[in-house]
Short mmCIF file of C-alpha atoms in Angstrom, two decimals:
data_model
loop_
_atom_site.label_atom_id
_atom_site.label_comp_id
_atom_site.label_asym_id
_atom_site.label_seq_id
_atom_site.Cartn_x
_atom_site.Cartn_y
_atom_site.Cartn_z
CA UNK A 167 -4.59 27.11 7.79
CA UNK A 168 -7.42 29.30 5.75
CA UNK A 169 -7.87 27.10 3.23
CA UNK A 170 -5.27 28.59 0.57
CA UNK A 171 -2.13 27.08 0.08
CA UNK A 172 1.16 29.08 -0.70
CA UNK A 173 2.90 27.76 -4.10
CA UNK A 174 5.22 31.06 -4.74
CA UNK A 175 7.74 32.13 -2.76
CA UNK A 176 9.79 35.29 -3.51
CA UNK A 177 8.54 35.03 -7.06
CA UNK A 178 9.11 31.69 -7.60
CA UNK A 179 6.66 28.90 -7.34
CA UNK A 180 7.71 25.91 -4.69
CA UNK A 181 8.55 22.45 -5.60
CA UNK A 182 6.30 19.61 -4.21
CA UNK A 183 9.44 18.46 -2.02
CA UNK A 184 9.72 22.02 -0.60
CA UNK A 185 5.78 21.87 0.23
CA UNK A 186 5.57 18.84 1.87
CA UNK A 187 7.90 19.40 4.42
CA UNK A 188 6.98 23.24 4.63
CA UNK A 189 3.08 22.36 4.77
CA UNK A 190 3.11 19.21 7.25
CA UNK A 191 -0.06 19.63 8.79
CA UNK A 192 -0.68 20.67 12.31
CA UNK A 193 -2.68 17.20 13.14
CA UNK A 194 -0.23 14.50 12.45
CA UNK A 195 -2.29 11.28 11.57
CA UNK A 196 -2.45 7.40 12.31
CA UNK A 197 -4.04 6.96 9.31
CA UNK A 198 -2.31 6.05 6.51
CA UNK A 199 -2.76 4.33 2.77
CA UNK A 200 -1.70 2.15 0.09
CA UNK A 201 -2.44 2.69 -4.41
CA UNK A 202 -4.29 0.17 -5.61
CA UNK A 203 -5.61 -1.27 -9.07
CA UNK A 204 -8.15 1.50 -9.59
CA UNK A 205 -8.51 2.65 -6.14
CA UNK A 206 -6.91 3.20 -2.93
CA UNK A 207 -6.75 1.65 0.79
CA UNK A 208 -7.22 3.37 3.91
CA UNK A 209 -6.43 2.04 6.77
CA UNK A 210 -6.65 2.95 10.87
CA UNK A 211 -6.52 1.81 14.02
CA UNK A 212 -9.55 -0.32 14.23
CA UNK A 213 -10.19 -0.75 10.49
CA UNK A 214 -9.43 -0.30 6.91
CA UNK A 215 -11.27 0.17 3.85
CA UNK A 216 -10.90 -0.21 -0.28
CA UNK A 217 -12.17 1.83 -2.78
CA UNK A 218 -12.24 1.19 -6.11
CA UNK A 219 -13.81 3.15 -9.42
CA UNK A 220 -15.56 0.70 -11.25
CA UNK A 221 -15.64 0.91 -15.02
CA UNK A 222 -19.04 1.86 -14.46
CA UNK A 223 -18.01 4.77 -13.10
CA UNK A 224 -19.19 4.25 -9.93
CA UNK A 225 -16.62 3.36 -6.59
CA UNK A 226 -17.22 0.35 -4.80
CA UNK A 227 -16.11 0.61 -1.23
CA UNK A 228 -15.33 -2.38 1.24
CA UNK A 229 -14.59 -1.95 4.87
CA UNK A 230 -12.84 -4.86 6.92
CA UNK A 231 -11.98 -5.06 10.79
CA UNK A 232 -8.95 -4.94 12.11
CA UNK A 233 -7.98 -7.44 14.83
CA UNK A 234 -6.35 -7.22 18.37
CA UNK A 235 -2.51 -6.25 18.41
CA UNK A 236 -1.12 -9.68 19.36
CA UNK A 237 -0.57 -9.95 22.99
CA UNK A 238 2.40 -11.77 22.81
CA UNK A 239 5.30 -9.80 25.22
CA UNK A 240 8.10 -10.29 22.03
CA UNK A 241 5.89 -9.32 19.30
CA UNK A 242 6.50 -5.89 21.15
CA UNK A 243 9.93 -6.06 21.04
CA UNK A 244 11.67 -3.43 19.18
CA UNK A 245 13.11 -4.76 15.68
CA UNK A 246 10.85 -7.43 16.05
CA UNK A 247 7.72 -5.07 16.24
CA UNK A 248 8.84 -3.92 12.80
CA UNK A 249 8.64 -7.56 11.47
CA UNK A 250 5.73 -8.18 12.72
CA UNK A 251 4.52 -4.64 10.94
CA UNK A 252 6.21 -5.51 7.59
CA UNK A 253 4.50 -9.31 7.61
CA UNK A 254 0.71 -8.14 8.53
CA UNK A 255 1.64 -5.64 5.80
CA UNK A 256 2.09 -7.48 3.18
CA UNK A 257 -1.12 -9.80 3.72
CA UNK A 258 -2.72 -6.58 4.23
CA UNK A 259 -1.87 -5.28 0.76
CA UNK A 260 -2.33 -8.80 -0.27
CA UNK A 261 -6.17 -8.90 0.38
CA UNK A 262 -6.92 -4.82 -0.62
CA UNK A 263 -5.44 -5.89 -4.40
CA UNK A 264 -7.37 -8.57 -4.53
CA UNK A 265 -10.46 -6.61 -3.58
CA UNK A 266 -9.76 -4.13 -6.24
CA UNK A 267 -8.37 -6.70 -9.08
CA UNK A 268 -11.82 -7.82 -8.43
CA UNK A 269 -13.99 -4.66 -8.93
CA UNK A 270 -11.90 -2.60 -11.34
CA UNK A 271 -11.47 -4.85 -14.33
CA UNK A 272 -15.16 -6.87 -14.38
CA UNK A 273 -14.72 -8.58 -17.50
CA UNK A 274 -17.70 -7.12 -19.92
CA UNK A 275 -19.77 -9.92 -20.42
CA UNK A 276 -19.74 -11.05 -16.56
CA UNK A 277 -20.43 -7.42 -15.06
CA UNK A 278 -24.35 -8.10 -14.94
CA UNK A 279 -23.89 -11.47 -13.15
CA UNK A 280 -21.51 -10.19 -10.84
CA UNK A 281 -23.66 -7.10 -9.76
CA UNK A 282 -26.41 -9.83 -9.33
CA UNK A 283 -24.08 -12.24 -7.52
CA UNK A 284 -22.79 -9.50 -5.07
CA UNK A 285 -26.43 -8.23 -4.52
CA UNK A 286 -27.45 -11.62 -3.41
CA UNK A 287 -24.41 -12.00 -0.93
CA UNK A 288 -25.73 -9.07 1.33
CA UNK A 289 -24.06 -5.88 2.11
CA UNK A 290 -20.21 -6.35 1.72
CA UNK A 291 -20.02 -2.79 3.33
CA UNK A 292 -20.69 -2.71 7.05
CA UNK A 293 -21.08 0.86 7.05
CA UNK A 294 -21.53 3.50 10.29
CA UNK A 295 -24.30 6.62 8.96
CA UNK A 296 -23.91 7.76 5.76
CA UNK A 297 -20.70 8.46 3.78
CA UNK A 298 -19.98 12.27 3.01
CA UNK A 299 -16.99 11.71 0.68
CA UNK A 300 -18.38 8.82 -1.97
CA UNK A 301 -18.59 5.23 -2.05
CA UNK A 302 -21.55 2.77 -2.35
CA UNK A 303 -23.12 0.17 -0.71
CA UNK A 304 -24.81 -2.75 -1.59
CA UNK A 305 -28.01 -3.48 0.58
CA UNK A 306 -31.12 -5.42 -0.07
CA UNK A 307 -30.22 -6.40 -3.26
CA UNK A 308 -29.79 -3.06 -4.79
CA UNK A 309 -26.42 -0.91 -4.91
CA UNK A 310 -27.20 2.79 -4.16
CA UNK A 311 -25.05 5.58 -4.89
CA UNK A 312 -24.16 7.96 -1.60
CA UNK A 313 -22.63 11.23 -2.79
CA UNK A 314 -22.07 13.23 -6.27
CA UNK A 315 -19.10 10.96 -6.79
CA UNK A 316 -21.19 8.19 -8.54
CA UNK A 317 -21.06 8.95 -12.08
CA UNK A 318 -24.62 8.48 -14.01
CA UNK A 319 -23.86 5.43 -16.60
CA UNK A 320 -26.31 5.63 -19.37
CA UNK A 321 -28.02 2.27 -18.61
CA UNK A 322 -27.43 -0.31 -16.24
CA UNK A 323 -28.15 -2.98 -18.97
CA UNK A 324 -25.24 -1.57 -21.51
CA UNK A 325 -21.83 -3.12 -20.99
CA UNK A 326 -19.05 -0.93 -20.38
CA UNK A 327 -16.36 -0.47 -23.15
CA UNK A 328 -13.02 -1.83 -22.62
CA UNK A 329 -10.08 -0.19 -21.56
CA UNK A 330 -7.76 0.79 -23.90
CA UNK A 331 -4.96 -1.75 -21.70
CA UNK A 332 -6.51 -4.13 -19.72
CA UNK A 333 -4.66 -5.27 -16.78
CA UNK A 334 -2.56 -8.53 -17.12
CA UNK A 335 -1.41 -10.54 -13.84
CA UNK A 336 1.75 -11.61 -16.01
CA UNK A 337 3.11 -8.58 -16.98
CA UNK A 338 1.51 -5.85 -14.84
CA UNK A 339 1.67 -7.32 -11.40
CA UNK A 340 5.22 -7.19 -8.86
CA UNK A 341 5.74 -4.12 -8.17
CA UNK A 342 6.94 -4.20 -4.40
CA UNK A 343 5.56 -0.38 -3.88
CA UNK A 344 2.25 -1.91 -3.96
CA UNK A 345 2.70 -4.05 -0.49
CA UNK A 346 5.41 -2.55 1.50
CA UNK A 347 3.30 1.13 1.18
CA UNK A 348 0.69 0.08 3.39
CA UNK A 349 2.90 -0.19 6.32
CA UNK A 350 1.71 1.48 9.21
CA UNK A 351 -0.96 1.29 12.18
CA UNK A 352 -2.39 -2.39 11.59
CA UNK A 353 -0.49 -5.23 13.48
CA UNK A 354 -2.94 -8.48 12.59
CA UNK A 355 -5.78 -8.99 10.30
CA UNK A 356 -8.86 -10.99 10.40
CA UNK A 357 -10.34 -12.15 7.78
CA UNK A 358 -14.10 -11.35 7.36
CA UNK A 359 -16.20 -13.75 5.26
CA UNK A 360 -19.25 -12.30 3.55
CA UNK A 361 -22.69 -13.89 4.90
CA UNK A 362 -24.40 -16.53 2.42
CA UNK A 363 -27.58 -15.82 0.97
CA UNK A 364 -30.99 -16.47 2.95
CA UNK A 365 -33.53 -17.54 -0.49
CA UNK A 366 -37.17 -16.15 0.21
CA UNK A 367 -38.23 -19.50 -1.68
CA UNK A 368 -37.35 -23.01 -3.63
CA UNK A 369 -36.83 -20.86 -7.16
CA UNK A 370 -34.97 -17.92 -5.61
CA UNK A 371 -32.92 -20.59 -3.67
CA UNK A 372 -32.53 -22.42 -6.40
CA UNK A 373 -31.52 -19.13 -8.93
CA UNK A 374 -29.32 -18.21 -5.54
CA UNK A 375 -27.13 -21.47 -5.37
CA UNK A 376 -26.47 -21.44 -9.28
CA UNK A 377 -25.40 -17.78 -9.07
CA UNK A 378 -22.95 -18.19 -5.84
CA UNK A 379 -21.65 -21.61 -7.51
CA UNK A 380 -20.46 -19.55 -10.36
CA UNK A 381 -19.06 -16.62 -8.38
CA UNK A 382 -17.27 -18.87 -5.85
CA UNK A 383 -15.52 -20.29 -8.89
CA UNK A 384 -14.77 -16.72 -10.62
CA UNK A 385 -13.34 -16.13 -6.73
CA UNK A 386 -11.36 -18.95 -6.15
CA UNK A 387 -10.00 -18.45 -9.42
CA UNK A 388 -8.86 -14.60 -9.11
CA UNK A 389 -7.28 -15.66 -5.52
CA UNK A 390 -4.79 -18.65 -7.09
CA UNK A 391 -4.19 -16.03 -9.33
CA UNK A 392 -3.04 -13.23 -6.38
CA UNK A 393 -1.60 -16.45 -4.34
CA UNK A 394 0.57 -17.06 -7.67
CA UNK A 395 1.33 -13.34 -8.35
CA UNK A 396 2.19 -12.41 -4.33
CA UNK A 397 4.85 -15.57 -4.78
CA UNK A 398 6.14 -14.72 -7.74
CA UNK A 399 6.24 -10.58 -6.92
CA UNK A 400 8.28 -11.83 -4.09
CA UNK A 401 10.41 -14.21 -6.03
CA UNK A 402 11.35 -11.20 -8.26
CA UNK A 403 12.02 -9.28 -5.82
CA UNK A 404 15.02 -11.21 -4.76
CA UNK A 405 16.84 -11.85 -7.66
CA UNK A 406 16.32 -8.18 -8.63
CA UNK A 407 17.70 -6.83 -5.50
CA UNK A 408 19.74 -9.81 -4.06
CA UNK A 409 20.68 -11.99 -6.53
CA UNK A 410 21.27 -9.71 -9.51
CA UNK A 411 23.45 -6.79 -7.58
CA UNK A 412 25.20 -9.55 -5.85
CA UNK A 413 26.21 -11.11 -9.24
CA UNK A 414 27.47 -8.25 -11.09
CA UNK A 415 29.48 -7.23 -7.95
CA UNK A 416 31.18 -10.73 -7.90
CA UNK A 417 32.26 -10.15 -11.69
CA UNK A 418 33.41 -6.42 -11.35
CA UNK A 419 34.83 -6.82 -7.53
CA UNK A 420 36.04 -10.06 -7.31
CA UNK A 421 35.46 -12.68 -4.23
CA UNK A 422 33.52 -11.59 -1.20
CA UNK A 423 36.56 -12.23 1.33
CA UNK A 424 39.32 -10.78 -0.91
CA UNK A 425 37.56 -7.39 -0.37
CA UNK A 426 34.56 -7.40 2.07
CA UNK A 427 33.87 -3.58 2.38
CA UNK A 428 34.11 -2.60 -1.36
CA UNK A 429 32.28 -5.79 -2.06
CA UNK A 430 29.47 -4.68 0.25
CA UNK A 431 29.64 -0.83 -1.00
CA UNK A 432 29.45 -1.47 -4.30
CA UNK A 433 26.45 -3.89 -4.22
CA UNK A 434 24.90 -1.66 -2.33
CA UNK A 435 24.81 1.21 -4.57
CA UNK A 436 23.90 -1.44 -7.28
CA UNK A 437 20.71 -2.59 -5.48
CA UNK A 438 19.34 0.97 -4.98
CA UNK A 439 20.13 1.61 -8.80
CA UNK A 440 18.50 -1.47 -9.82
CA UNK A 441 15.65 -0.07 -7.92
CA UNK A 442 15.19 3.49 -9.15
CA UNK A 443 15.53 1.52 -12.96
CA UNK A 444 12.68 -0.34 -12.07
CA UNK A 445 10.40 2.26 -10.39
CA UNK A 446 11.02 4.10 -13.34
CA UNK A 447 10.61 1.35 -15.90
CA UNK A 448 7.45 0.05 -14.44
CA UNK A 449 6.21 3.91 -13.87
CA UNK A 450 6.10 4.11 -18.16
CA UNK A 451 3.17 1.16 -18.36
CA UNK A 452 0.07 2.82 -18.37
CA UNK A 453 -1.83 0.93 -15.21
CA UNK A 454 0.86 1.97 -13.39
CA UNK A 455 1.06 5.27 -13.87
CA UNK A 456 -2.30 5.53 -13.12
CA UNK A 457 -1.80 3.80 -10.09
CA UNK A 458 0.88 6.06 -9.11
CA UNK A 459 -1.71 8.83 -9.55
CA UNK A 460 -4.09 6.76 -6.83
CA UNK A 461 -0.42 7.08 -4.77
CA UNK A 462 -0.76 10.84 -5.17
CA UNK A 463 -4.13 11.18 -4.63
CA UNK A 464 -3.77 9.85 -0.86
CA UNK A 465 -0.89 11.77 -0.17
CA UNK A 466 -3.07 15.04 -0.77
CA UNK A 467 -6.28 13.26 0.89
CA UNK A 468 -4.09 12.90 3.61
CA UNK A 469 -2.49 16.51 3.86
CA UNK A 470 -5.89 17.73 3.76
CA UNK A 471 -7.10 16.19 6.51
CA UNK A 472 -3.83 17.04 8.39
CA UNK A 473 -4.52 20.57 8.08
CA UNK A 474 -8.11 20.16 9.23
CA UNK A 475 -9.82 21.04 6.07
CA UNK A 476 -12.94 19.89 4.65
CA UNK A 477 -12.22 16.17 2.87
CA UNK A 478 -13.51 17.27 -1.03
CA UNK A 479 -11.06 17.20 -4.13
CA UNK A 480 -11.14 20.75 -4.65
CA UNK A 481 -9.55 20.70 -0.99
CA UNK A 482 -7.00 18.41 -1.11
CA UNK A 483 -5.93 18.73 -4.98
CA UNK A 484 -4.19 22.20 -3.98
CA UNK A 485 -2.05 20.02 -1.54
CA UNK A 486 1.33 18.76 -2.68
CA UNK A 487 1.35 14.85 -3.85
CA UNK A 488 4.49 14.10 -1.89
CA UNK A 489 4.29 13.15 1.98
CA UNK A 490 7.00 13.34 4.45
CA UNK A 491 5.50 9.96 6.57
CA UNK A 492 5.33 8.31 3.12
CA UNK A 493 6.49 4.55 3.11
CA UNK A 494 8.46 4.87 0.15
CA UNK A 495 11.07 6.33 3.09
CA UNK A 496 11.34 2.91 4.34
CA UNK A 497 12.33 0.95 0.99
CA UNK A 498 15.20 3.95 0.99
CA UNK A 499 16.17 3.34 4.74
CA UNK A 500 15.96 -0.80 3.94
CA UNK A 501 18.50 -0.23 1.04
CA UNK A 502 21.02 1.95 3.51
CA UNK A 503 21.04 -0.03 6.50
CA UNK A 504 21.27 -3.53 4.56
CA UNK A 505 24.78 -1.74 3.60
CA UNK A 506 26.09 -1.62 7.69
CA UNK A 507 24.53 -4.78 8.40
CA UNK A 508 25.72 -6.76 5.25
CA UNK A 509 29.00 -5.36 6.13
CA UNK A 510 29.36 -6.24 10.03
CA UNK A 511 27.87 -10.08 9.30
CA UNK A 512 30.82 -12.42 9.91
CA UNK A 513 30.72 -13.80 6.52
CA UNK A 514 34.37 -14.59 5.84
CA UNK A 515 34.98 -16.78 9.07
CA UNK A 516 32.33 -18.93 7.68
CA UNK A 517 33.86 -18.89 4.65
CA UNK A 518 36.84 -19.83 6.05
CA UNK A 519 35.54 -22.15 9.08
CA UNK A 520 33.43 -24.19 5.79
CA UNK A 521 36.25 -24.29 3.45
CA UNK A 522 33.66 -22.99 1.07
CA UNK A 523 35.24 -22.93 -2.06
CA UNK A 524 35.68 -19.62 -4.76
CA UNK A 525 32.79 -18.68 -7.51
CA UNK A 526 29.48 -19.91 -7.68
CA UNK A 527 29.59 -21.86 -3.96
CA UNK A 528 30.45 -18.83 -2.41
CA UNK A 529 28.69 -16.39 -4.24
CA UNK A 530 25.64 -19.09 -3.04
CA UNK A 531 26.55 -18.49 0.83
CA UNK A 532 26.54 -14.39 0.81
CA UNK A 533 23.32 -14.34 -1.40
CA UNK A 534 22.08 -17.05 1.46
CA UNK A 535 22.85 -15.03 4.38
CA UNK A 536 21.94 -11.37 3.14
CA UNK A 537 18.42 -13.50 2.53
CA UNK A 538 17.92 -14.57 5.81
CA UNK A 539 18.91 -11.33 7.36
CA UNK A 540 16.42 -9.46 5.63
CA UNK A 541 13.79 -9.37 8.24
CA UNK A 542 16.46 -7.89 10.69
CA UNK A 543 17.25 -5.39 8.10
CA UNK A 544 13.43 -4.42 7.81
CA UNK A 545 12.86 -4.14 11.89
CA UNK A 546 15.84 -1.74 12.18
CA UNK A 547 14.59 0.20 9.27
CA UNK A 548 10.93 -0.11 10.80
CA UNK A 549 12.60 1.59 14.47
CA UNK A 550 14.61 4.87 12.55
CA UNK A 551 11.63 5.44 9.81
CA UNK A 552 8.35 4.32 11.71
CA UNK A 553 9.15 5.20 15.67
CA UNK A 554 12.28 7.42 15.65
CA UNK A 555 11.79 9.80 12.28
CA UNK A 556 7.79 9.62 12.58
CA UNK A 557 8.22 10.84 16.33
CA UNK A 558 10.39 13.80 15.60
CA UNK A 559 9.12 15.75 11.92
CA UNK A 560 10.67 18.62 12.81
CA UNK A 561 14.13 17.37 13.60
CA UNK A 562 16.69 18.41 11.13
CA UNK A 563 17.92 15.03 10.93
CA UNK A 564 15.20 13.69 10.45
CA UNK A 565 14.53 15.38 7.17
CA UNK A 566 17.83 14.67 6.13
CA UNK A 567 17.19 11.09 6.27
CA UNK A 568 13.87 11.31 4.66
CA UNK A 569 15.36 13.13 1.95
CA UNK A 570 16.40 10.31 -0.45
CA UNK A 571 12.71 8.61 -0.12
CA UNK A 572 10.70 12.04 -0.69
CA UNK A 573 12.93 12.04 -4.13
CA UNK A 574 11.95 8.65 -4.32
CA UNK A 575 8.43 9.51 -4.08
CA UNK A 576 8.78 11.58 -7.50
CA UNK A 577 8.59 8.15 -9.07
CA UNK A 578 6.30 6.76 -7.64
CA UNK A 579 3.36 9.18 -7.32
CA UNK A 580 1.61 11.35 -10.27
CA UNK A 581 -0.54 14.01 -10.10
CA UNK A 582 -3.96 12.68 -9.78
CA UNK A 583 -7.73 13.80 -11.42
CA UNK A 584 -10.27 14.34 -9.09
CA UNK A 585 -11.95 10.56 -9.98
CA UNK A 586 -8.13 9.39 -8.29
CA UNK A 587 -8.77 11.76 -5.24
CA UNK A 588 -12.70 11.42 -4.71
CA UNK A 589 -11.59 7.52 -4.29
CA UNK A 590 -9.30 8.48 -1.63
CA UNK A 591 -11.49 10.54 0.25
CA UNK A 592 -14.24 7.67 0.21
CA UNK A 593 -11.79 5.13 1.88
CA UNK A 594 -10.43 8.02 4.37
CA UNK A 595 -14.11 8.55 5.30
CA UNK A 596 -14.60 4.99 5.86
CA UNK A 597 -12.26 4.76 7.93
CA UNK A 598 -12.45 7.92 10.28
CA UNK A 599 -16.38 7.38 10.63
CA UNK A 600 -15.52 3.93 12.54
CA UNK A 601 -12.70 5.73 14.43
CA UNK A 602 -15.19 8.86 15.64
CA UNK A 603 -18.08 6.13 16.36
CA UNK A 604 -16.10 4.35 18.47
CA UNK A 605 -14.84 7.27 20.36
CA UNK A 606 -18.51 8.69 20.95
CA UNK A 607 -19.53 4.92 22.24
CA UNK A 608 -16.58 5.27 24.72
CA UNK A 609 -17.09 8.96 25.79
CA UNK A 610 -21.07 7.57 26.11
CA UNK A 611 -19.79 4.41 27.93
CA UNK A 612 -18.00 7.05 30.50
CA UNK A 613 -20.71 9.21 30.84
CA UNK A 614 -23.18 6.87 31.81
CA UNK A 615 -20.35 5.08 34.16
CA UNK A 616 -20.15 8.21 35.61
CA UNK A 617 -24.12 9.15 36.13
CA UNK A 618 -24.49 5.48 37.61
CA UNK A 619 -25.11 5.67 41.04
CA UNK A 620 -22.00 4.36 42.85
#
């Protein structure tokens, strides 16, 4: 590609649905990402990184390891690969929102003691060279920025104004998008502690130990929070899109077993309605809109490093903000195939076999079993989305079933500002400058194996 991107066809300019499928780009990458609270995730094959814009203005970046893909024969197992997938997932997204709930709303009159607190835990950022597209580190004490990214703040002694909306754990926090998008590459996760403090004397240990006390409490604190939040996200989750469709089909259907199919049809089309409500209900709150912008902005960080282009926001903001290898596709797929499999499960025998009685017992037993077959639900969805449909992009099928989650995606992504997409390109960097280091220490490790004398 030359750089220009076509947005007019025969007179007429091109949707972003057309575009995305149109422009797929050449290289088709592992890498893919997950909108965050003021900042994105990025994650690969070895690693994955957060960044987050700071109300400073500045982005804070954070780079974890990822772990060894479990040797275990059935964790390879297809369906059960996909659980596996969706679980690391989820604790995945779990720990990259609490990195950013962390850096993007610093309450104002604990920002100072937190830079100093942070500064005195070492470098949270084990970087590889410099990084081109933005991001910051924090070494010897002192946080330098790396690229014209950083925005200048007046003085590093004012405090930062508030946001207009702060973000609230009780009312802004559940949205399943957040934790299901990340799916992709990463199969476990270790979790990578930050070193302590070494004091260069009795004061400075002294000043050290008071500072750490306090942030270890601040810490502890915002992770019962998450802990709470994750549980009760879930929670909501399932009476949204279990118990509530399953309710309202019982009072306009009637009993399960007097009509299984309809039963199962209609609460099907009631569950992806409930959904689309939400998405949009949730998309009018202000956080999340912008946070839907952070969605588009890796989409087009993403496309323009598909098409081999130079990662900078001038770059990828002419780049559509929908993606066909988006996981939004796999919510969709989760909704259609919990329709066949909800509707093959020998419910009625059991019905019959336990004598369970009509109304509230057995509306009870089918909310019961549709729970418990959820993770099957997600593995098959994980094998037509993930290996089939991600295998084949150019298979007319395949874009047939995509369909429904790329008009999904016009929910749940915004067009971003280049402060969204410079954050992107900061945790894609990350990320591909571990990938590229490790491949020039194995082409090295070959060479030399090769100029050894045998």
């Amino acid at each position: 590609m030359d750089g220009s991107v076509e947005v007019e066809r025969d007179g007429r300019r091109k949707s972003d649905l057309s575009r995305a499928f149109s422009e797929d780009g050449a290289l088709k990458t592992h890498v893919g990402g997950q909108a965050l609270i003021e900042g994105i995730m990025m994650r690969g094959k070895l690693n994955w990184a957060v960044a987050v814009r700071e109300p400073d203005g500045g982005i804070y970046v954070e780079e974890h390891e990822l772990g060894q893909a479990s040797k275990a024969r059935w964790a390879s197992w297809p369906v059960v690969r996909g659980v596996v997938a969706f679980v690391n997932s989820l604790v995945l997204g779990y720990k990259a929102l609490e990195i950013a709930a962390l850096h993007a709303f610093a309450d104002e009159g604990t920002e100072e003691c937190e830079g100093e607190s942070e500064a005195g835990d070492g470098a949270k950022v084990d970087g590889i060279g410099e990084v081109g597209g933005g991001g910051e580190r924090e070494l010897d004490g002192k946080r330098e920025p790396e690229s014209e990214f950083e925005l200048e703040p007046e003085s590093k002694l004012e405090s930062v104004s508030e946001p207009e909306h702060r973000f609230s754990w009780k009312d802004d926090f559940g949205n399943p998008e957040e934790m299901i998008d990340a799916l992709g590459a990463q199969t476990t996760l270790d979790v990578v502690t930050e070193p302590v403090p070494v004091p260069a004397s009795a004061a400075a240990s002294e000043a050290s130990s008071d500072k750490k006390s306090f942030m270890d409490e601040e810490v502890e604190f915002g992770h019962r929070e998450m802990m709470v939040s994750m549980v009760l996200g879930l929670v909501l989750g399932v009476v949204l899109f279990v118990v509530l469709p399953a309710f309202v089909t019982n009072l306009i259907v009637g009993e399960y077993d007097d009509r299984t199919l309809a039963w199962n049809i209609v609460d099907g089309v009631l569950r992806v309605a409930v959904f689309v409500f939400y998405m949009w209900l949730i998309g009018r709150m202000k956080d999340i809109q912008r946070m839907f912008g952070y969605h588009g902005a890796e989409h087009k960080t993403i496309h323009c490093y598909e098409h081999g282009l130079p990662l900078t926001p001038e770059n990828a903001r002419s780049f559509p903000r929908l993606h066909v290898r988006c996981g939004t596709a796999f919510l969709i797929m989760v909704m259609i195939i919990a329709i066949l499999v909800y509707t093959v499960i020998p419910v009625k025998p059991l019905i019959t076999s336990w004598g369970v009685p009509d109304g509230l017992p057995k509306l009870l037993l089918v909310i019961a079993v549709r729970i418990a077959f959820m993770p099957l639900i997600a593995g098959i969805a994980y094998e037509i989305t993930v290996k089939w449909a991600g295998s084949r992009p150019d298979n007319p099928l395949v874009k047939v079933i995509l369909w429904p989650g790329m008009q999904m995606q016009r929910l749940t992504t915004n067009e971003p500002d280049d402060s969204m997409i410079e954050c992107a390109i900061a945790a894609m960097q990350r990320v591909l400058e571990c990938e590229q280091a490790a491949e020039s220490q194995a082409r090295s490790s070959v060479v030399a194996k090769q100029a050894s004398p045998s």
